[in-house]
Coordinates of N, CA, C and O in Angstrom, one line a residue:
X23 N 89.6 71.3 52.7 CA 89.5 72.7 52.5 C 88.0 73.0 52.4 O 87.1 72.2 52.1
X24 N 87.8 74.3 52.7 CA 86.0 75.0 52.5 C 85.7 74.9 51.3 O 86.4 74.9 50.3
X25 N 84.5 74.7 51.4 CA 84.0 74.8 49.9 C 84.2 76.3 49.4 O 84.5 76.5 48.2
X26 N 83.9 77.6 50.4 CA 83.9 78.7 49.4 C 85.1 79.6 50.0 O 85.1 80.5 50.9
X27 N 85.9 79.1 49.5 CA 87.5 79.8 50.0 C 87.5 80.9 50.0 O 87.8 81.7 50.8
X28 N 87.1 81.1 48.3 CA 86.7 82.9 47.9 C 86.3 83.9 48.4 O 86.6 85.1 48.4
X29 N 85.1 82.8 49.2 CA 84.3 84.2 50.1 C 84.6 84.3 51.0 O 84.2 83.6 51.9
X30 N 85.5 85.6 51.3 CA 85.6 86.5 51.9 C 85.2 87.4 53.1 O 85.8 88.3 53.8
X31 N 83.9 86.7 53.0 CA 82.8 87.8 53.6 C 83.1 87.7 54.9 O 83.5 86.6 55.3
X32 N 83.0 89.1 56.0 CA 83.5 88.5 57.6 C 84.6 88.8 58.1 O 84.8 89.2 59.2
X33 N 85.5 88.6 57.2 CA 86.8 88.3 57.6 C 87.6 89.8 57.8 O 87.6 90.6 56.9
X34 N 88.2 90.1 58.9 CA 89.2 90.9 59.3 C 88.2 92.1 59.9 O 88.5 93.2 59.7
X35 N 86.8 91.5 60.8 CA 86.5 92.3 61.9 C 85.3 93.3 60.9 O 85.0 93.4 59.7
X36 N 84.8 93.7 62.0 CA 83.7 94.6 61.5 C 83.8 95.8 61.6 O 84.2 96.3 62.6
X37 N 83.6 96.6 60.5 CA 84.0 98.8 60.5 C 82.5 99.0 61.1 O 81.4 98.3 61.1
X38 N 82.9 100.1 61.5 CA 82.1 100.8 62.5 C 81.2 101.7 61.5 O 81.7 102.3 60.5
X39 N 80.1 101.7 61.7 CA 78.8 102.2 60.9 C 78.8 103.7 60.5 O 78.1 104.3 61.4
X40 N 79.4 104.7 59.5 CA 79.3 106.0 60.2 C 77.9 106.8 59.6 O 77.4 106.5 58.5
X41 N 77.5 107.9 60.6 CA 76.7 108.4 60.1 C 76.7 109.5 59.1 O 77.7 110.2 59.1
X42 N 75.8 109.8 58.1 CA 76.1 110.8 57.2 C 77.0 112.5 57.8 O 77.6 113.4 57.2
X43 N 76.7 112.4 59.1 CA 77.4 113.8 59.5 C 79.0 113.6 59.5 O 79.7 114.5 59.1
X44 N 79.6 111.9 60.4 CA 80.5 111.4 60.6 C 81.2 111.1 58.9 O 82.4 111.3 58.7
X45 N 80.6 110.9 57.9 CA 80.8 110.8 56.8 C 81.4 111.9 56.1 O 82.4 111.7 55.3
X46 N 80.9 113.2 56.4 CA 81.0 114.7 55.9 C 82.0 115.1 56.4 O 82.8 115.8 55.7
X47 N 82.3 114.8 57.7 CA 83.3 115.3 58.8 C 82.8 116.1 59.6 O 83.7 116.9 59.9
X48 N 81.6 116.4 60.1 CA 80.5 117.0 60.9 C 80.8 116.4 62.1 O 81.0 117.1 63.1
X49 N 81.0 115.2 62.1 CA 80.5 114.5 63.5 C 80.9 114.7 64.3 O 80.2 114.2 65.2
X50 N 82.5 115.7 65.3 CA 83.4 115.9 66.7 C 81.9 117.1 66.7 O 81.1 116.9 67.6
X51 N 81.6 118.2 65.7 CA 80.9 119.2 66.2 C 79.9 118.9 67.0 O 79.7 119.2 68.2
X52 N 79.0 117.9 66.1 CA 77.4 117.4 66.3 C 77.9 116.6 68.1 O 77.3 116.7 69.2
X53 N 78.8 116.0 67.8 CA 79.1 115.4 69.3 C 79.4 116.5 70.7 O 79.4 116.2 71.9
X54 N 79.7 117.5 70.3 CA 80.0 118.2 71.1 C 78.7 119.1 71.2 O 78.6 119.7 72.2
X55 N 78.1 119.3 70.6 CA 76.5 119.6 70.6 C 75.7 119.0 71.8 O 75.3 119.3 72.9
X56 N 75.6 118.3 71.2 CA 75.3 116.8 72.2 C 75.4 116.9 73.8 O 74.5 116.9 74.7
X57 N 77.1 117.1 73.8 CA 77.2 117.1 75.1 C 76.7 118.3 75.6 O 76.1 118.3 76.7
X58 N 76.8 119.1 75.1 CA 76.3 120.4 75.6 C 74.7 120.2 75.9 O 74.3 120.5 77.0
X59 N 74.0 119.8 75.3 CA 72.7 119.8 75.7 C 72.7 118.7 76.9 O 71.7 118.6 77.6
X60 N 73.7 117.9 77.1 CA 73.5 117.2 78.0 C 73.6 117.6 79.4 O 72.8 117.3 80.3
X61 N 74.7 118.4 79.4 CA 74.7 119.5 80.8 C 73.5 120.1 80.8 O 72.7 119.6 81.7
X62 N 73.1 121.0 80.1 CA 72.0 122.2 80.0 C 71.0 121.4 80.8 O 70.4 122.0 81.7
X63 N 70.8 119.6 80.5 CA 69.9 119.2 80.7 C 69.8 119.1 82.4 O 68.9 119.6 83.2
X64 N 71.2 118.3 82.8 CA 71.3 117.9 84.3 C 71.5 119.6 84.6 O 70.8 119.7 85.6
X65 N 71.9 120.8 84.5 CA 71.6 122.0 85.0 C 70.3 122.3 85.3 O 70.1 122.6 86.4
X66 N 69.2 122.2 84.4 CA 67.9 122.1 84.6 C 67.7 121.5 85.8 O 67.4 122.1 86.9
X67 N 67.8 120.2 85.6 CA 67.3 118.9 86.9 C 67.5 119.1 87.9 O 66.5 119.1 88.7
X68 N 68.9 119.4 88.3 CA 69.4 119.9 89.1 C 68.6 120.9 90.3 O 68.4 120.7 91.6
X69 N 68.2 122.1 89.1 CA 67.3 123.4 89.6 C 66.2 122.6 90.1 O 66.0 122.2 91.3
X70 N 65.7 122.6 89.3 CA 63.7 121.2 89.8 C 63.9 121.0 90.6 O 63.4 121.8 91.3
X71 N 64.7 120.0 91.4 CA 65.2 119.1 92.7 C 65.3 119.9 93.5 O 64.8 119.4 94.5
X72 N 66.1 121.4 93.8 CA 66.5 121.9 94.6 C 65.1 123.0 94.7 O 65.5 123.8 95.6
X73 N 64.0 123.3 94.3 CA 63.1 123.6 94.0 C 62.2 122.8 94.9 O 61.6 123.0 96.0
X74 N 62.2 121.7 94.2 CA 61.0 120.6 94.5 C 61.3 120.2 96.2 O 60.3 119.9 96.8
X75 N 62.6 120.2 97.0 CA 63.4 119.9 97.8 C 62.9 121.3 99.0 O 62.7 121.1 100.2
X76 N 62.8 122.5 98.5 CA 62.8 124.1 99.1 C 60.6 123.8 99.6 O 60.0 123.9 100.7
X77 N 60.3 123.5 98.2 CA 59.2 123.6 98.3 C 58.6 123.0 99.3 O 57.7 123.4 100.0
X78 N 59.4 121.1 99.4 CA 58.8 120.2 100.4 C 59.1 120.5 101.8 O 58.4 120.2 102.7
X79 N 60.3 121.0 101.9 CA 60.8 121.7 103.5 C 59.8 123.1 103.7 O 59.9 123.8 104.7
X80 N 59.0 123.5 102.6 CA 58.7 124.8 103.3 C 57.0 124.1 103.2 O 56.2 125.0 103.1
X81 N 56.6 123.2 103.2 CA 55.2 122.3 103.3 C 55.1 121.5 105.0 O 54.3 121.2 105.9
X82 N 56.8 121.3 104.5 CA 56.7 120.2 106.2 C 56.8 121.5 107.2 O 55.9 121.7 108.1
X83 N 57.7 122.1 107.2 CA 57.5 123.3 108.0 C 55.9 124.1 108.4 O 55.5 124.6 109.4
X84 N 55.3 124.0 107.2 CA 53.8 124.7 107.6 C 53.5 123.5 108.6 O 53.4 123.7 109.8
X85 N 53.4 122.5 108.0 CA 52.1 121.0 109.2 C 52.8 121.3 110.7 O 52.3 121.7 111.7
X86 N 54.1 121.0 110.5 CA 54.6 121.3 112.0 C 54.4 122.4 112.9 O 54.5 122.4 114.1
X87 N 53.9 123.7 112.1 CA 53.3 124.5 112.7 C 51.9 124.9 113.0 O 51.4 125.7 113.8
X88 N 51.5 124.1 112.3 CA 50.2 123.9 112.8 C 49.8 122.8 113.4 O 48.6 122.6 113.5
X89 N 50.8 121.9 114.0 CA 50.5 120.7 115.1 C 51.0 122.0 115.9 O 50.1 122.3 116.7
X90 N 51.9 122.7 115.9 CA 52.1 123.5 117.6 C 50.7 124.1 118.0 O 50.0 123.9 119.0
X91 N 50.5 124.7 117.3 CA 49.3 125.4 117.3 C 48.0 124.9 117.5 O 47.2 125.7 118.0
X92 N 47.7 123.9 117.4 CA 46.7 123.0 117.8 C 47.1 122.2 119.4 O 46.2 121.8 120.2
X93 N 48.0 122.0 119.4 CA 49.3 121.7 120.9 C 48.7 122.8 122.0 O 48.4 122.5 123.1
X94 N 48.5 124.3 121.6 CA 48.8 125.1 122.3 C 47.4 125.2 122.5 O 47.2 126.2 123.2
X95 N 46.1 124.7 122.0 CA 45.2 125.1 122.1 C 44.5 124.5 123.1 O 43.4 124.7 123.4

């Protein structure tokens, strides 16, 4: 047999850590907070890209017009 039978410690899996909001009963809201800023976030990004994307097609469009133009000269 173990020497420390008694102890206990360990045994029957580990609880999950909660935070003081999860504690209170806060935590479904704060989580859905959460997700919410997470959209907002990729909504933003989203914009930038399609921006950043407008801007670069309307840069390559200028050079190409000005190789015709230099073509035609």
């Amino acid at each position: 047999m173990a020497k420390s039978r008694n102890n206990l410690l360990g045994v029957g899996g580990q609880r999950k850590k909660l935070s003081r909001a999860d504690q209170q009963g806060n935590g479904p809201a704060r989580n859905a907070d959460r997700k919410a800023a997470a959209d907002h976030k990729q909504e933003l990004l989203r914009k930038m890209r399609e921006r950043a994307e407008a801007s670069q097609a309307g840069a390559d469009d200028a050079d190409n017009a000005g190789d015709r133009t230099a073509a035609q000269d």
